[in-house]
Amino acid sequence: MLKFNVTILITNDGPALTNVCVSVLPDGTIADISSDFDDEAVYLEGVLIPGFVNTHCHLELSHLKNELIPDNEGMKGFIQQLFAKRFQSDEEEQIVSMYTADTEMWNQGIVAVGDISNFSRSNIVKAESKIYYHTFIELLGLNPAFANAIVEKGLALQQEFLIRKKGKASLTPHAPYSCPTELLNLLFSHINVNDPLTIHMQESLDELQFCMDKSGPLAEFFKDNGISFADFIPFGEVSPLQKLLPIFPQNKLQLVHNTYTTETEIQLANSIHPALFWCVCIGANLFINNKIPPVDLMYKNNCTITIGTDSLASNTQLSILEEVKCIHKHFPSIPFEVLVKAATANGAAFLGIENRVGKIKIGYNPGLVLLENINMHQPHFQSEVKCKRIM
Ligand SMILES: [Zn+2]
C-alpha cells in the first residue's frame, strides 16, 4: 500500500480536503482517504487532483509536430498545409511520433484520451499504451452518393480497433460542412445508445461561410483539389448548431472548438440537446485562427466543459495542464475547481468512464496528479504551475 500526505486534495467528490492521507493500492486503486496525516506516508507538496482526461486529440497527426506554420489564414490555410504535409513521412516514422506523443501525454498526467482516427495506424500505439483510449472513427464526405461506402469503410476500421480489445471505438461525424444529412443518418443507424459522439463545431469563419452559401476560402480549396460540393445544401442564415442538433440522437455529444459560437447559440443548443459537452481546444484555436473560444459564455451558461489538446499539427504540445493554464490566463474569473473538473471528471463522464476515472474516491483508479509550484493559499492555474504524475 502506498500512502501520501496531501495538504490540499481535490476529489471532485465533494469540497476540497485539507491535510489528509490518501492510501493507494499498487495498481492505482484508491483504498482510503483519512482525515489526518500518517507518520509513515510520503508528503506531497502541492495540490493533488485526479488524472487529466484529454477529450480531443488526433494522435495520428503527431508526426506533424512543428511542421505546420501558423499563418492566421484560418481553416483553409491549415487544411492546405495539412494536405500537403500529411503523407510526407513514412508509416514507421509516423508510428514513432505517436509513441512519443503517447508517452508525453502519460508524463503530463493524462489518463484517458478521446482520439479522432481516420486510419488504423494508431492502433498498435493505443494497444500498448498505459492510457485509456476511446477511438472516434471519423466519417466525412461531401457527396451523399458515397455515404454507404464511407460508413462501410468506417465500420471496417472500427473492427480493426475493437479486435485488440483495448479501449473503445465508435463512429463519429467530422463537421457540419463535411457531412451531408444522408451520411449522418446512416452513421447514426450504426451506433449504440451509449456511444458518445463528437463533432468539430464552428471552429473557423471559413466553414461558417461555406455552410451559409457554399462560398469563401473553403469552397476555393475544394475546387482547387477537385472535391465536388455540388450536392451540399447550404444552411443559409441558420447556424450549423441549429441546423444539425435536431437531427442528432440523444447520445452524449461533444462539440469541439466552438470558437465562433455566440451566447444565443449556446443557450439554444443546450435547450435542444440534453447531453452536450463543450470541448475547449484553446491552443489550437490560437494556432489556426488566432482566436479565443468563448469559455466565459460556456461557464456562465452552465455548459459541461471538457478540454482537448487537438493534434500536434495545430499545437506545440499535448498537455491538458498547458491548455488549462491558457484558459486561466484569458479567463481568470473562472474558478479553479471548475477548471479542474473540466480537465478531469467532465471528460471521464463524456467517455463513459466516470465510474473509475475523474474522481479521487475509494474504489476508483483515477491516476493522481500533483500540481506543484502553485499558490497554496489561493490555488489556480497560474503560468508557473507544473504537474507531476504520482500514479
Ligand atoms: Zn480536431
PDB file of N, CA and C in Angstrom, residues 12 50-55 111-114 132 134 196 252 254 277 304-307 340-359 364 366:
ATOM      1  N   ASN A  12     -13.131  15.981  -6.538  1.00  0.00           N
ATOM      2  CA  ASN A  12     -14.294  16.068  -7.445  1.00  0.00           C
ATOM      3  C   ASN A  12     -15.483  15.284  -6.900  1.00  0.00           C
ATOM      4  N   PRO A  50      -7.233  14.411  -9.576  1.00  0.00           N
ATOM      5  CA  PRO A  50      -7.293  13.184 -10.384  1.00  0.00           C
ATOM      6  C   PRO A  50      -6.534  13.378 -11.701  1.00  0.00           C
ATOM      7  N   GLY A  51      -6.201  12.285 -12.371  1.00  0.00           N
ATOM      8  CA  GLY A  51      -5.521  12.344 -13.675  1.00  0.00           C
ATOM      9  C   GLY A  51      -6.352  13.106 -14.696  1.00  0.00           C
ATOM     10  N   PHE A  52      -5.657  13.715 -15.661  1.00  0.00           N
ATOM     11  CA  PHE A  52      -6.321  14.515 -16.692  1.00  0.00           C
ATOM     12  C   PHE A  52      -6.985  13.632 -17.760  1.00  0.00           C
ATOM     13  N   VAL A  53      -8.066  14.151 -18.348  1.00  0.00           N
ATOM     14  CA  VAL A  53      -8.696  13.493 -19.497  1.00  0.00           C
ATOM     15  C   VAL A  53      -8.645  14.459 -20.682  1.00  0.00           C
ATOM     16  N   ASN A  54      -8.028  14.009 -21.753  1.00  0.00           N
ATOM     17  CA  ASN A  54      -7.917  14.804 -22.985  1.00  0.00           C
ATOM     18  C   ASN A  54      -8.999  14.311 -23.939  1.00  0.00           C
ATOM     19  N   THR A  55     -10.052  15.112 -24.119  1.00  0.00           N
ATOM     20  CA  THR A  55     -11.199  14.582 -24.868  1.00  0.00           C
ATOM     21  C   THR A  55     -11.144  14.841 -26.370  1.00  0.00           C
ATOM     22  N   VAL A 111      -4.709  10.430 -18.323  1.00  0.00           N
ATOM     23  CA  VAL A 111      -5.041   9.016 -18.115  1.00  0.00           C
ATOM     24  C   VAL A 111      -6.008   8.474 -19.163  1.00  0.00           C
ATOM     25  N   ALA A 112      -6.715   9.360 -19.849  1.00  0.00           N
ATOM     26  CA  ALA A 112      -7.679   8.909 -20.853  1.00  0.00           C
ATOM     27  C   ALA A 112      -7.750   9.931 -21.985  1.00  0.00           C
ATOM     28  N   VAL A 113      -7.957   9.430 -23.207  1.00  0.00           N
ATOM     29  CA  VAL A 113      -7.968  10.294 -24.385  1.00  0.00           C
ATOM     30  C   VAL A 113      -9.129   9.913 -25.303  1.00  0.00           C
ATOM     31  N   GLY A 114      -9.848  10.922 -25.787  1.00  0.00           N
ATOM     32  CA  GLY A 114     -10.809  10.721 -26.869  1.00  0.00           C
ATOM     33  C   GLY A 114     -10.066  11.075 -28.148  1.00  0.00           C
ATOM     34  N   TYR A 132      -5.934   5.100 -21.386  1.00  0.00           N
ATOM     35  CA  TYR A 132      -7.180   4.561 -21.940  1.00  0.00           C
ATOM     36  C   TYR A 132      -7.574   5.401 -23.155  1.00  0.00           C
ATOM     37  N   HIS A 134     -10.434   6.127 -26.186  1.00  0.00           N
ATOM     38  CA  HIS A 134     -11.670   5.908 -26.934  1.00  0.00           C
ATOM     39  C   HIS A 134     -11.399   6.451 -28.334  1.00  0.00           C
ATOM     40  N   PRO A 196     -20.633   7.700 -27.223  1.00  0.00           N
ATOM     41  CA  PRO A 196     -20.588   9.157 -27.295  1.00  0.00           C
ATOM     42  C   PRO A 196     -20.287   9.597 -28.727  1.00  0.00           C
ATOM     43  N   LYS A 252     -24.637  11.134 -25.778  1.00  0.00           N
ATOM     44  CA  LYS A 252     -23.731  12.193 -25.326  1.00  0.00           C
ATOM     45  C   LYS A 252     -23.041  12.776 -26.553  1.00  0.00           C
ATOM     46  N   GLN A 254     -20.231  15.702 -27.899  1.00  0.00           N
ATOM     47  CA  GLN A 254     -19.224  16.717 -27.602  1.00  0.00           C
ATOM     48  C   GLN A 254     -19.048  17.630 -28.817  1.00  0.00           C
ATOM     49  N   PHE A 277     -21.503  18.289 -24.335  1.00  0.00           N
ATOM     50  CA  PHE A 277     -20.210  18.584 -23.720  1.00  0.00           C
ATOM     51  C   PHE A 277     -19.526  19.592 -24.635  1.00  0.00           C
ATOM     52  N   THR A 304     -21.286  21.949 -19.698  1.00  0.00           N
ATOM     53  CA  THR A 304     -20.302  20.976 -19.218  1.00  0.00           C
ATOM     54  C   THR A 304     -19.084  21.113 -20.115  1.00  0.00           C
ATOM     55  N   ILE A 305     -18.024  21.694 -19.565  1.00  0.00           N
ATOM     56  CA  ILE A 305     -16.826  21.986 -20.364  1.00  0.00           C
ATOM     57  C   ILE A 305     -15.844  20.826 -20.272  1.00  0.00           C
ATOM     58  N   THR A 306     -15.291  20.441 -21.428  1.00  0.00           N
ATOM     59  CA  THR A 306     -14.209  19.455 -21.464  1.00  0.00           C
ATOM     60  C   THR A 306     -13.010  20.120 -22.141  1.00  0.00           C
ATOM     61  N   ILE A 307     -11.837  19.481 -22.026  1.00  0.00           N
ATOM     62  CA  ILE A 307     -10.623  20.092 -22.575  1.00  0.00           C
ATOM     63  C   ILE A 307      -9.951  19.125 -23.547  1.00  0.00           C
ATOM     64  N   VAL A 340     -10.562  22.375 -12.871  1.00  0.00           N
ATOM     65  CA  VAL A 340     -10.104  21.015 -12.532  1.00  0.00           C
ATOM     66  C   VAL A 340     -11.133  20.004 -13.041  1.00  0.00           C
ATOM     67  N   LYS A 341     -12.392  20.281 -12.797  1.00  0.00           N
ATOM     68  CA  LYS A 341     -13.460  19.372 -13.240  1.00  0.00           C
ATOM     69  C   LYS A 341     -13.478  19.236 -14.762  1.00  0.00           C
ATOM     70  N   ALA A 342     -13.332  20.376 -15.453  1.00  0.00           N
ATOM     71  CA  ALA A 342     -13.330  20.357 -16.923  1.00  0.00           C
ATOM     72  C   ALA A 342     -12.189  19.475 -17.434  1.00  0.00           C
ATOM     73  N   ALA A 343     -11.059  19.510 -16.728  1.00  0.00           N
ATOM     74  CA  ALA A 343      -9.875  18.785 -17.183  1.00  0.00           C
ATOM     75  C   ALA A 343      -9.851  17.325 -16.746  1.00  0.00           C
ATOM     76  N   THR A 344     -10.814  16.924 -15.912  1.00  0.00           N
ATOM     77  CA  THR A 344     -10.783  15.561 -15.355  1.00  0.00           C
ATOM     78  C   THR A 344     -12.163  14.879 -15.418  1.00  0.00           C
ATOM     79  N   ALA A 345     -13.022  15.200 -14.446  1.00  0.00           N
ATOM     80  CA  ALA A 345     -14.294  14.478 -14.289  1.00  0.00           C
ATOM     81  C   ALA A 345     -15.242  14.636 -15.478  1.00  0.00           C
ATOM     82  N   ASN A 346     -15.294  15.840 -16.072  1.00  0.00           N
ATOM     83  CA  ASN A 346     -16.222  16.038 -17.191  1.00  0.00           C
ATOM     84  C   ASN A 346     -15.822  15.177 -18.395  1.00  0.00           C
ATOM     85  N   GLY A 347     -14.535  15.089 -18.650  1.00  0.00           N
ATOM     86  CA  GLY A 347     -14.051  14.259 -19.754  1.00  0.00           C
ATOM     87  C   GLY A 347     -14.325  12.784 -19.494  1.00  0.00           C
ATOM     88  N   ALA A 348     -14.171  12.379 -18.229  1.00  0.00           N
ATOM     89  CA  ALA A 348     -14.458  10.982 -17.864  1.00  0.00           C
ATOM     90  C   ALA A 348     -15.932  10.679 -18.118  1.00  0.00           C
ATOM     91  N   ALA A 349     -16.801  11.631 -17.760  1.00  0.00           N
ATOM     92  CA  ALA A 349     -18.240  11.441 -17.976  1.00  0.00           C
ATOM     93  C   ALA A 349     -18.544  11.337 -19.462  1.00  0.00           C
ATOM     94  N   PHE A 350     -17.891  12.176 -20.262  1.00  0.00           N
ATOM     95  CA  PHE A 350     -18.131  12.131 -21.707  1.00  0.00           C
ATOM     96  C   PHE A 350     -17.724  10.771 -22.283  1.00  0.00           C
ATOM     97  N   LEU A 351     -16.569  10.259 -21.856  1.00  0.00           N
ATOM     98  CA  LEU A 351     -16.085   8.988 -22.406  1.00  0.00           C
ATOM     99  C   LEU A 351     -16.744   7.764 -21.762  1.00  0.00           C
ATOM    100  N   GLY A 352     -17.612   8.004 -20.764  1.00  0.00           N
ATOM    101  CA  GLY A 352     -18.332   6.888 -20.134  1.00  0.00           C
ATOM    102  C   GLY A 352     -17.471   6.089 -19.167  1.00  0.00           C
ATOM    103  N   ILE A 353     -16.429   6.713 -18.609  1.00  0.00           N
ATOM    104  CA  ILE A 353     -15.563   6.010 -17.653  1.00  0.00           C
ATOM    105  C   ILE A 353     -15.624   6.696 -16.284  1.00  0.00           C
ATOM    106  N   GLU A 354     -16.764   7.366 -16.026  1.00  0.00           N
ATOM    107  CA  GLU A 354     -16.892   8.161 -14.807  1.00  0.00           C
ATOM    108  C   GLU A 354     -17.018   7.310 -13.544  1.00  0.00           C
ATOM    109  N   ASN A 355     -17.163   5.992 -13.703  1.00  0.00           N
ATOM    110  CA  ASN A 355     -17.244   5.142 -12.505  1.00  0.00           C
ATOM    111  C   ASN A 355     -15.878   4.666 -12.026  1.00  0.00           C
ATOM    112  N   ARG A 356     -14.790   5.110 -12.684  1.00  0.00           N
ATOM    113  CA  ARG A 356     -13.452   4.753 -12.199  1.00  0.00           C
ATOM    114  C   ARG A 356     -12.421   5.857 -12.382  1.00  0.00           C
ATOM    115  N   VAL A 357     -12.715   6.844 -13.249  1.00  0.00           N
ATOM    116  CA  VAL A 357     -11.764   7.918 -13.554  1.00  0.00           C
ATOM    117  C   VAL A 357     -12.421   9.274 -13.229  1.00  0.00           C
ATOM    118  N   GLY A 358     -11.606  10.294 -12.958  1.00  0.00           N
ATOM    119  CA  GLY A 358     -12.139  11.651 -12.801  1.00  0.00           C
ATOM    120  C   GLY A 358     -12.408  12.069 -11.366  1.00  0.00           C
ATOM    121  N   LYS A 359     -12.434  11.094 -10.443  1.00  0.00           N
ATOM    122  CA  LYS A 359     -12.664  11.432  -9.033  1.00  0.00           C
ATOM    123  C   LYS A 359     -11.654  10.678  -8.171  1.00  0.00           C
ATOM    124  N   TYR A 364     -12.004   3.844  -6.938  1.00  0.00           N
ATOM    125  CA  TYR A 364     -11.693   4.416  -8.256  1.00  0.00           C
ATOM    126  C   TYR A 364     -10.207   4.241  -8.572  1.00  0.00           C
ATOM    127  N   PRO A 366      -8.175   6.670 -10.638  1.00  0.00           N
ATOM    128  CA  PRO A 366      -8.222   7.884 -11.468  1.00  0.00           C
ATOM    129  C   PRO A 366      -6.865   8.389 -11.949  1.00  0.00           C
TER     130      PRO A 366
END
